[in-house]
Amino acid sequence: MDDDELPALLRRAGDAVADALGPLVDWGPSGARDGQYRSDVVADAAVRDVLEGAGVGVLSEESGTHRLDAARVVVVDPLDGSTNASRRLAWFATSLCVVDDQGPLVAHVRNLVTGRRYEARRGGGATVDGAPLRPSGCDRLDEALVGLSGLPPRHLGWAQFRALGAVALDLCAVADGTLDAFADCSVDAHGVWDYLGALLVCREAGVPVVDAHDRELVTLDHAARRTPVAAATPALLDELLAARRTFGAPPPLS
């Protein structure tokens, strides 16, 4: 499979998840581990059925790693926002990102409620349903609508905030101008599958995304956790980062 075939592969995977979840009746806990829902398991199986035989490695939140030595590895969150899905809160997605030896190459984030597709290719821009993405251009925190994950200890200076519950979609909402910024206010709660597809979407749309503690966001370590922060403009990112860095530093490495 060459690089030009990868966007279609990711679209098929996203479609497979939507098809698999459509008839699902039991959206409750899987019983296999804390925090996992039956929908996570069903979504993961659907993605793996599409990716198997495509000649790619896989890093999935739900089923771990397979062939990380492959030239291209697909980082998968089969169902980002599964708690939302279990409560019928209409904000959850499938996120996929192909990584090669230069980093993120192709990304696909599909809103499983609306069907909207955020897609990006390294050096090729980012789109939503085929239309170019346009961030808001907001450059002041006191004028910004900020998406949050986790609870900060105090007001950080925004005009308004929203806690929506699906990091991939939250970040894509910064890329399309729905939100002005996003801040993870938890401490190392997010794996690479949560944000990597949306990271490429954001960067190709001109939205800077960084880790709050200056760590590399692109990793194929399943155990790694990061704290992503994004903003429509560099000026807004600087202001939001300064506020975010006043609390919640990660523990030192042992």
mmCIF file of N, CA and C in Angstrom, residues 161-237:
data_model
loop_
_atom_site.group_PDB
_atom_site.id
_atom_site.type_symbol
_atom_site.label_atom_id
_atom_site.label_comp_id
_atom_site.label_asym_id
_atom_site.label_seq_id
_atom_site.Cartn_x
_atom_site.Cartn_y
_atom_site.Cartn_z
ATOM 1 N N PHE A 161 -15.482 28.780 29.021
ATOM 2 C CA PHE A 161 -14.884 27.460 28.801
ATOM 3 C C PHE A 161 -15.978 26.437 28.532
ATOM 4 N N ARG A 162 -15.557 25.310 27.938
ATOM 5 C CA ARG A 162 -16.420 24.154 27.745
ATOM 6 C C ARG A 162 -15.601 22.900 28.059
ATOM 7 N N ALA A 163 -16.209 21.948 28.752
ATOM 8 C CA ALA A 163 -15.598 20.642 29.001
ATOM 9 C C ALA A 163 -16.447 19.618 28.265
ATOM 10 N N LEU A 164 -15.983 19.173 27.108
ATOM 11 C CA LEU A 164 -16.822 18.411 26.184
ATOM 12 C C LEU A 164 -16.592 16.906 26.248
ATOM 13 N N GLY A 165 -15.387 16.459 26.610
ATOM 14 C CA GLY A 165 -15.205 15.054 26.927
ATOM 15 C C GLY A 165 -14.649 14.149 25.852
ATOM 16 N N ALA A 166 -14.077 14.706 24.778
ATOM 17 C CA ALA A 166 -13.435 13.879 23.752
ATOM 18 C C ALA A 166 -12.295 14.692 23.155
ATOM 19 N N VAL A 167 -11.072 14.387 23.557
ATOM 20 C CA VAL A 167 -9.928 15.239 23.225
ATOM 21 C C VAL A 167 -9.730 15.377 21.718
ATOM 22 N N ALA A 168 -9.897 14.294 20.971
ATOM 23 C CA ALA A 168 -9.688 14.378 19.523
ATOM 24 C C ALA A 168 -10.629 15.406 18.898
ATOM 25 N N LEU A 169 -11.895 15.356 19.264
ATOM 26 C CA LEU A 169 -12.850 16.329 18.729
ATOM 27 C C LEU A 169 -12.616 17.721 19.299
ATOM 28 N N ASP A 170 -12.218 17.799 20.564
ATOM 29 C CA ASP A 170 -11.929 19.107 21.164
ATOM 30 C C ASP A 170 -10.823 19.823 20.385
ATOM 31 N N LEU A 171 -9.760 19.093 20.064
ATOM 32 C CA LEU A 171 -8.656 19.692 19.321
ATOM 33 C C LEU A 171 -9.077 20.052 17.896
ATOM 34 N N CYS A 172 -9.841 19.175 17.255
ATOM 35 C CA CYS A 172 -10.332 19.498 15.916
ATOM 36 C C CYS A 172 -11.235 20.727 15.942
ATOM 37 N N ALA A 173 -11.935 20.938 17.051
ATOM 38 C CA ALA A 173 -12.782 22.124 17.179
ATOM 39 C C ALA A 173 -11.958 23.402 17.241
ATOM 40 N N VAL A 174 -10.718 23.312 17.708
ATOM 41 C CA VAL A 174 -9.821 24.469 17.632
ATOM 42 C C VAL A 174 -9.403 24.689 16.182
ATOM 43 N N ALA A 175 -9.130 23.600 15.481
ATOM 44 C CA ALA A 175 -8.721 23.715 14.080
ATOM 45 C C ALA A 175 -9.810 24.322 13.209
ATOM 46 N N ASP A 176 -11.089 24.046 13.525
ATOM 47 C CA ASP A 176 -12.155 24.566 12.659
ATOM 48 C C ASP A 176 -12.766 25.870 13.164
ATOM 49 N N GLY A 177 -12.230 26.417 14.266
ATOM 50 C CA GLY A 177 -12.691 27.708 14.755
ATOM 51 C C GLY A 177 -13.866 27.662 15.705
ATOM 52 N N THR A 178 -14.359 26.462 16.037
ATOM 53 C CA THR A 178 -15.453 26.355 17.003
ATOM 54 C C THR A 178 -14.981 26.763 18.392
ATOM 55 N N LEU A 179 -13.821 26.270 18.782
ATOM 56 C CA LEU A 179 -13.136 26.695 20.002
ATOM 57 C C LEU A 179 -11.937 27.544 19.619
ATOM 58 N N ASP A 180 -11.516 28.396 20.537
ATOM 59 C CA ASP A 180 -10.304 29.182 20.312
ATOM 60 C C ASP A 180 -9.059 28.478 20.821
ATOM 61 N N ALA A 181 -9.224 27.594 21.801
ATOM 62 C CA ALA A 181 -8.072 26.928 22.400
ATOM 63 C C ALA A 181 -8.545 25.690 23.154
ATOM 64 N N PHE A 182 -7.574 24.866 23.537
ATOM 65 C CA PHE A 182 -7.839 23.678 24.348
ATOM 66 C C PHE A 182 -6.703 23.526 25.340
ATOM 67 N N ALA A 183 -7.048 23.175 26.586
ATOM 68 C CA ALA A 183 -6.035 22.930 27.611
ATOM 69 C C ALA A 183 -6.376 21.668 28.385
ATOM 70 N N ASP A 184 -5.420 20.759 28.446
ATOM 71 C CA ASP A 184 -5.547 19.586 29.306
ATOM 72 C C ASP A 184 -5.124 20.010 30.708
ATOM 73 N N CYS A 185 -6.063 19.997 31.632
ATOM 74 C CA CYS A 185 -5.789 20.433 33.001
ATOM 75 C C CYS A 185 -5.614 19.262 33.955
ATOM 76 N N SER A 186 -5.575 18.054 33.428
ATOM 77 C CA SER A 186 -5.250 16.880 34.226
ATOM 78 C C SER A 186 -3.735 16.707 34.245
ATOM 79 N N VAL A 187 -3.265 15.722 34.974
ATOM 80 C CA VAL A 187 -1.833 15.434 35.026
ATOM 81 C C VAL A 187 -1.590 14.102 34.334
ATOM 82 N N ASP A 188 -1.043 14.171 33.137
ATOM 83 C CA ASP A 188 -0.659 12.976 32.391
ATOM 84 C C ASP A 188 -1.792 11.960 32.284
ATOM 85 N N ALA A 189 -2.925 12.410 31.785
ATOM 86 C CA ALA A 189 -4.089 11.529 31.652
ATOM 87 C C ALA A 189 -4.263 10.977 30.242
ATOM 88 N N HIS A 190 -3.549 11.519 29.251
ATOM 89 C CA HIS A 190 -3.867 11.191 27.868
ATOM 90 C C HIS A 190 -2.739 10.454 27.158
ATOM 91 N N GLY A 191 -3.130 9.321 26.543
ATOM 92 C CA GLY A 191 -2.208 8.576 25.705
ATOM 93 C C GLY A 191 -2.152 9.169 24.311
ATOM 94 N N VAL A 192 -1.170 8.717 23.539
ATOM 95 C CA VAL A 192 -0.954 9.278 22.210
ATOM 96 C C VAL A 192 -2.166 9.083 21.304
ATOM 97 N N TRP A 193 -2.922 8.006 21.513
ATOM 98 C CA TRP A 193 -4.115 7.759 20.689
ATOM 99 C C TRP A 193 -5.172 8.846 20.860
ATOM 100 N N ASP A 194 -5.195 9.485 22.029
ATOM 101 C CA ASP A 194 -6.212 10.507 22.289
ATOM 102 C C ASP A 194 -6.057 11.724 21.383
ATOM 103 N N TYR A 195 -4.820 12.090 21.075
ATOM 104 C CA TYR A 195 -4.595 13.397 20.452
ATOM 105 C C TYR A 195 -3.856 13.379 19.124
ATOM 106 N N LEU A 196 -3.233 12.251 18.721
ATOM 107 C CA LEU A 196 -2.292 12.330 17.603
ATOM 108 C C LEU A 196 -2.971 12.647 16.273
ATOM 109 N N GLY A 197 -4.113 12.017 15.990
ATOM 110 C CA GLY A 197 -4.813 12.355 14.752
ATOM 111 C C GLY A 197 -5.184 13.821 14.701
ATOM 112 N N ALA A 198 -5.721 14.329 15.790
ATOM 113 C CA ALA A 198 -6.112 15.738 15.846
ATOM 114 C C ALA A 198 -4.904 16.660 15.840
ATOM 115 N N LEU A 199 -3.779 16.197 16.370
ATOM 116 C CA LEU A 199 -2.568 17.010 16.337
ATOM 117 C C LEU A 199 -2.177 17.326 14.899
ATOM 118 N N LEU A 200 -2.193 16.306 14.027
ATOM 119 C CA LEU A 200 -1.846 16.563 12.628
ATOM 120 C C LEU A 200 -2.885 17.461 11.971
ATOM 121 N N VAL A 201 -4.157 17.245 12.267
ATOM 122 C CA VAL A 201 -5.204 18.127 11.742
ATOM 123 C C VAL A 201 -4.931 19.576 12.153
ATOM 124 N N CYS A 202 -4.640 19.779 13.432
ATOM 125 C CA CYS A 202 -4.374 21.131 13.927
ATOM 126 C C CYS A 202 -3.151 21.743 13.260
ATOM 127 N N ARG A 203 -2.059 21.022 13.255
ATOM 128 C CA ARG A 203 -0.825 21.593 12.715
ATOM 129 C C ARG A 203 -0.965 21.923 11.238
ATOM 130 N N GLU A 204 -1.647 21.075 10.486
ATOM 131 C CA GLU A 204 -1.842 21.367 9.063
ATOM 132 C C GLU A 204 -2.819 22.518 8.850
ATOM 133 N N ALA A 205 -3.644 22.797 9.854
ATOM 134 C CA ALA A 205 -4.539 23.958 9.786
ATOM 135 C C ALA A 205 -3.883 25.227 10.321
ATOM 136 N N GLY A 206 -2.630 25.122 10.775
ATOM 137 C CA GLY A 206 -1.922 26.280 11.308
ATOM 138 C C GLY A 206 -2.108 26.511 12.783
ATOM 139 N N VAL A 207 -2.646 25.515 13.492
ATOM 140 C CA VAL A 207 -2.876 25.624 14.934
ATOM 141 C C VAL A 207 -1.729 24.950 15.680
ATOM 142 N N PRO A 208 -0.983 25.679 16.506
ATOM 143 C CA PRO A 208 0.100 25.053 17.264
ATOM 144 C C PRO A 208 -0.438 24.197 18.404
ATOM 145 N N VAL A 209 0.173 23.024 18.582
ATOM 146 C CA VAL A 209 -0.165 22.100 19.665
ATOM 147 C C VAL A 209 1.131 21.680 20.333
ATOM 148 N N VAL A 210 1.182 21.772 21.659
ATOM 149 C CA VAL A 210 2.386 21.407 22.404
ATOM 150 C C VAL A 210 1.983 20.645 23.659
ATOM 151 N N ASP A 211 2.965 20.013 24.278
ATOM 152 C CA ASP A 211 2.767 19.446 25.610
ATOM 153 C C ASP A 211 3.011 20.543 26.639
ATOM 154 N N ALA A 212 2.173 20.595 27.657
ATOM 155 C CA ALA A 212 2.289 21.650 28.667
ATOM 156 C C ALA A 212 3.627 21.628 29.379
ATOM 157 N N HIS A 213 4.315 20.481 29.343
ATOM 158 C CA HIS A 213 5.577 20.348 30.061
ATOM 159 C C HIS A 213 6.744 20.093 29.114
ATOM 160 N N ASP A 214 6.585 20.546 27.857
ATOM 161 C CA ASP A 214 7.670 20.559 26.866
ATOM 162 C C ASP A 214 8.166 19.178 26.464
ATOM 163 N N ARG A 215 7.320 18.163 26.554
ATOM 164 C CA ARG A 215 7.716 16.837 26.097
ATOM 165 C C ARG A 215 7.255 16.627 24.653
ATOM 166 N N GLU A 216 7.924 15.725 23.972
ATOM 167 C CA GLU A 216 7.535 15.392 22.606
ATOM 168 C C GLU A 216 6.164 14.715 22.618
ATOM 169 N N LEU A 217 5.261 15.202 21.792
ATOM 170 C CA LEU A 217 3.920 14.620 21.738
ATOM 171 C C LEU A 217 3.852 13.367 20.871
ATOM 172 N N VAL A 218 4.743 13.264 19.900
ATOM 173 C CA VAL A 218 4.715 12.113 18.999
ATOM 174 C C VAL A 218 5.535 10.984 19.612
ATOM 175 N N THR A 219 4.868 9.913 19.967
ATOM 176 C CA THR A 219 5.515 8.765 20.586
ATOM 177 C C THR A 219 4.752 7.507 20.213
ATOM 178 N N LEU A 220 5.461 6.384 20.178
ATOM 179 C CA LEU A 220 4.813 5.087 19.990
ATOM 180 C C LEU A 220 4.943 4.244 21.249
ATOM 181 N N ASP A 221 5.066 4.907 22.370
ATOM 182 C CA ASP A 221 5.103 4.247 23.671
ATOM 183 C C ASP A 221 3.676 4.180 24.208
ATOM 184 N N HIS A 222 3.128 2.986 24.287
ATOM 185 C CA HIS A 222 1.741 2.824 24.726
ATOM 186 C C HIS A 222 1.540 3.314 26.155
ATOM 187 N N ALA A 223 2.584 3.267 26.965
ATOM 188 C CA ALA A 223 2.466 3.672 28.369
ATOM 189 C C ALA A 223 2.651 5.169 28.581
ATOM 190 N N ALA A 224 3.125 5.890 27.571
ATOM 191 C CA ALA A 224 3.409 7.320 27.728
ATOM 192 C C ALA A 224 2.122 8.118 27.885
ATOM 193 N N ARG A 225 2.196 9.156 28.686
ATOM 194 C CA ARG A 225 1.067 10.067 28.869
ATOM 195 C C ARG A 225 1.551 11.505 28.677
ATOM 196 N N ARG A 226 0.692 12.326 28.120
ATOM 197 C CA ARG A 226 1.047 13.695 27.809
ATOM 198 C C ARG A 226 -0.082 14.651 28.208
ATOM 199 N N THR A 227 0.214 15.959 28.092
ATOM 200 C CA THR A 227 -0.706 17.017 28.518
ATOM 201 C C THR A 227 -0.821 18.039 27.387
ATOM 202 N N PRO A 228 -1.653 17.771 26.365
ATOM 203 C CA PRO A 228 -1.697 18.654 25.201
ATOM 204 C C PRO A 228 -2.402 19.985 25.465
ATOM 205 N N VAL A 229 -1.866 21.015 24.836
ATOM 206 C CA VAL A 229 -2.448 22.362 24.858
ATOM 207 C C VAL A 229 -2.386 22.894 23.430
ATOM 208 N N ALA A 230 -3.469 23.501 22.972
ATOM 209 C CA ALA A 230 -3.528 24.035 21.611
ATOM 210 C C ALA A 230 -4.231 25.380 21.620
ATOM 211 N N ALA A 231 -3.909 26.206 20.633
ATOM 212 C CA ALA A 231 -4.567 27.511 20.528
ATOM 213 C C ALA A 231 -4.557 27.979 19.085
ATOM 214 N N ALA A 232 -5.508 28.826 18.764
ATOM 215 C CA ALA A 232 -5.673 29.291 17.391
ATOM 216 C C ALA A 232 -4.479 30.091 16.894
ATOM 217 N N THR A 233 -3.771 30.764 17.798
ATOM 218 C CA THR A 233 -2.633 31.599 17.421
ATOM 219 C C THR A 233 -1.487 31.395 18.404
ATOM 220 N N PRO A 234 -0.248 31.666 17.975
ATOM 221 C CA PRO A 234 0.876 31.565 18.905
ATOM 222 C C PRO A 234 0.732 32.472 20.123
ATOM 223 N N ALA A 235 0.198 33.671 19.939
ATOM 224 C CA ALA A 235 0.043 34.586 21.077
ATOM 225 C C ALA A 235 -0.916 34.011 22.113
ATOM 226 N N LEU A 236 -2.015 33.459 21.659
ATOM 227 C CA LEU A 236 -2.967 32.850 22.591
ATOM 228 C C LEU A 236 -2.364 31.620 23.249
ATOM 229 N N LEU A 237 -1.604 30.837 22.495
ATOM 230 C CA LEU A 237 -0.950 29.664 23.081
ATOM 231 C C LEU A 237 0.006 30.074 24.190
#
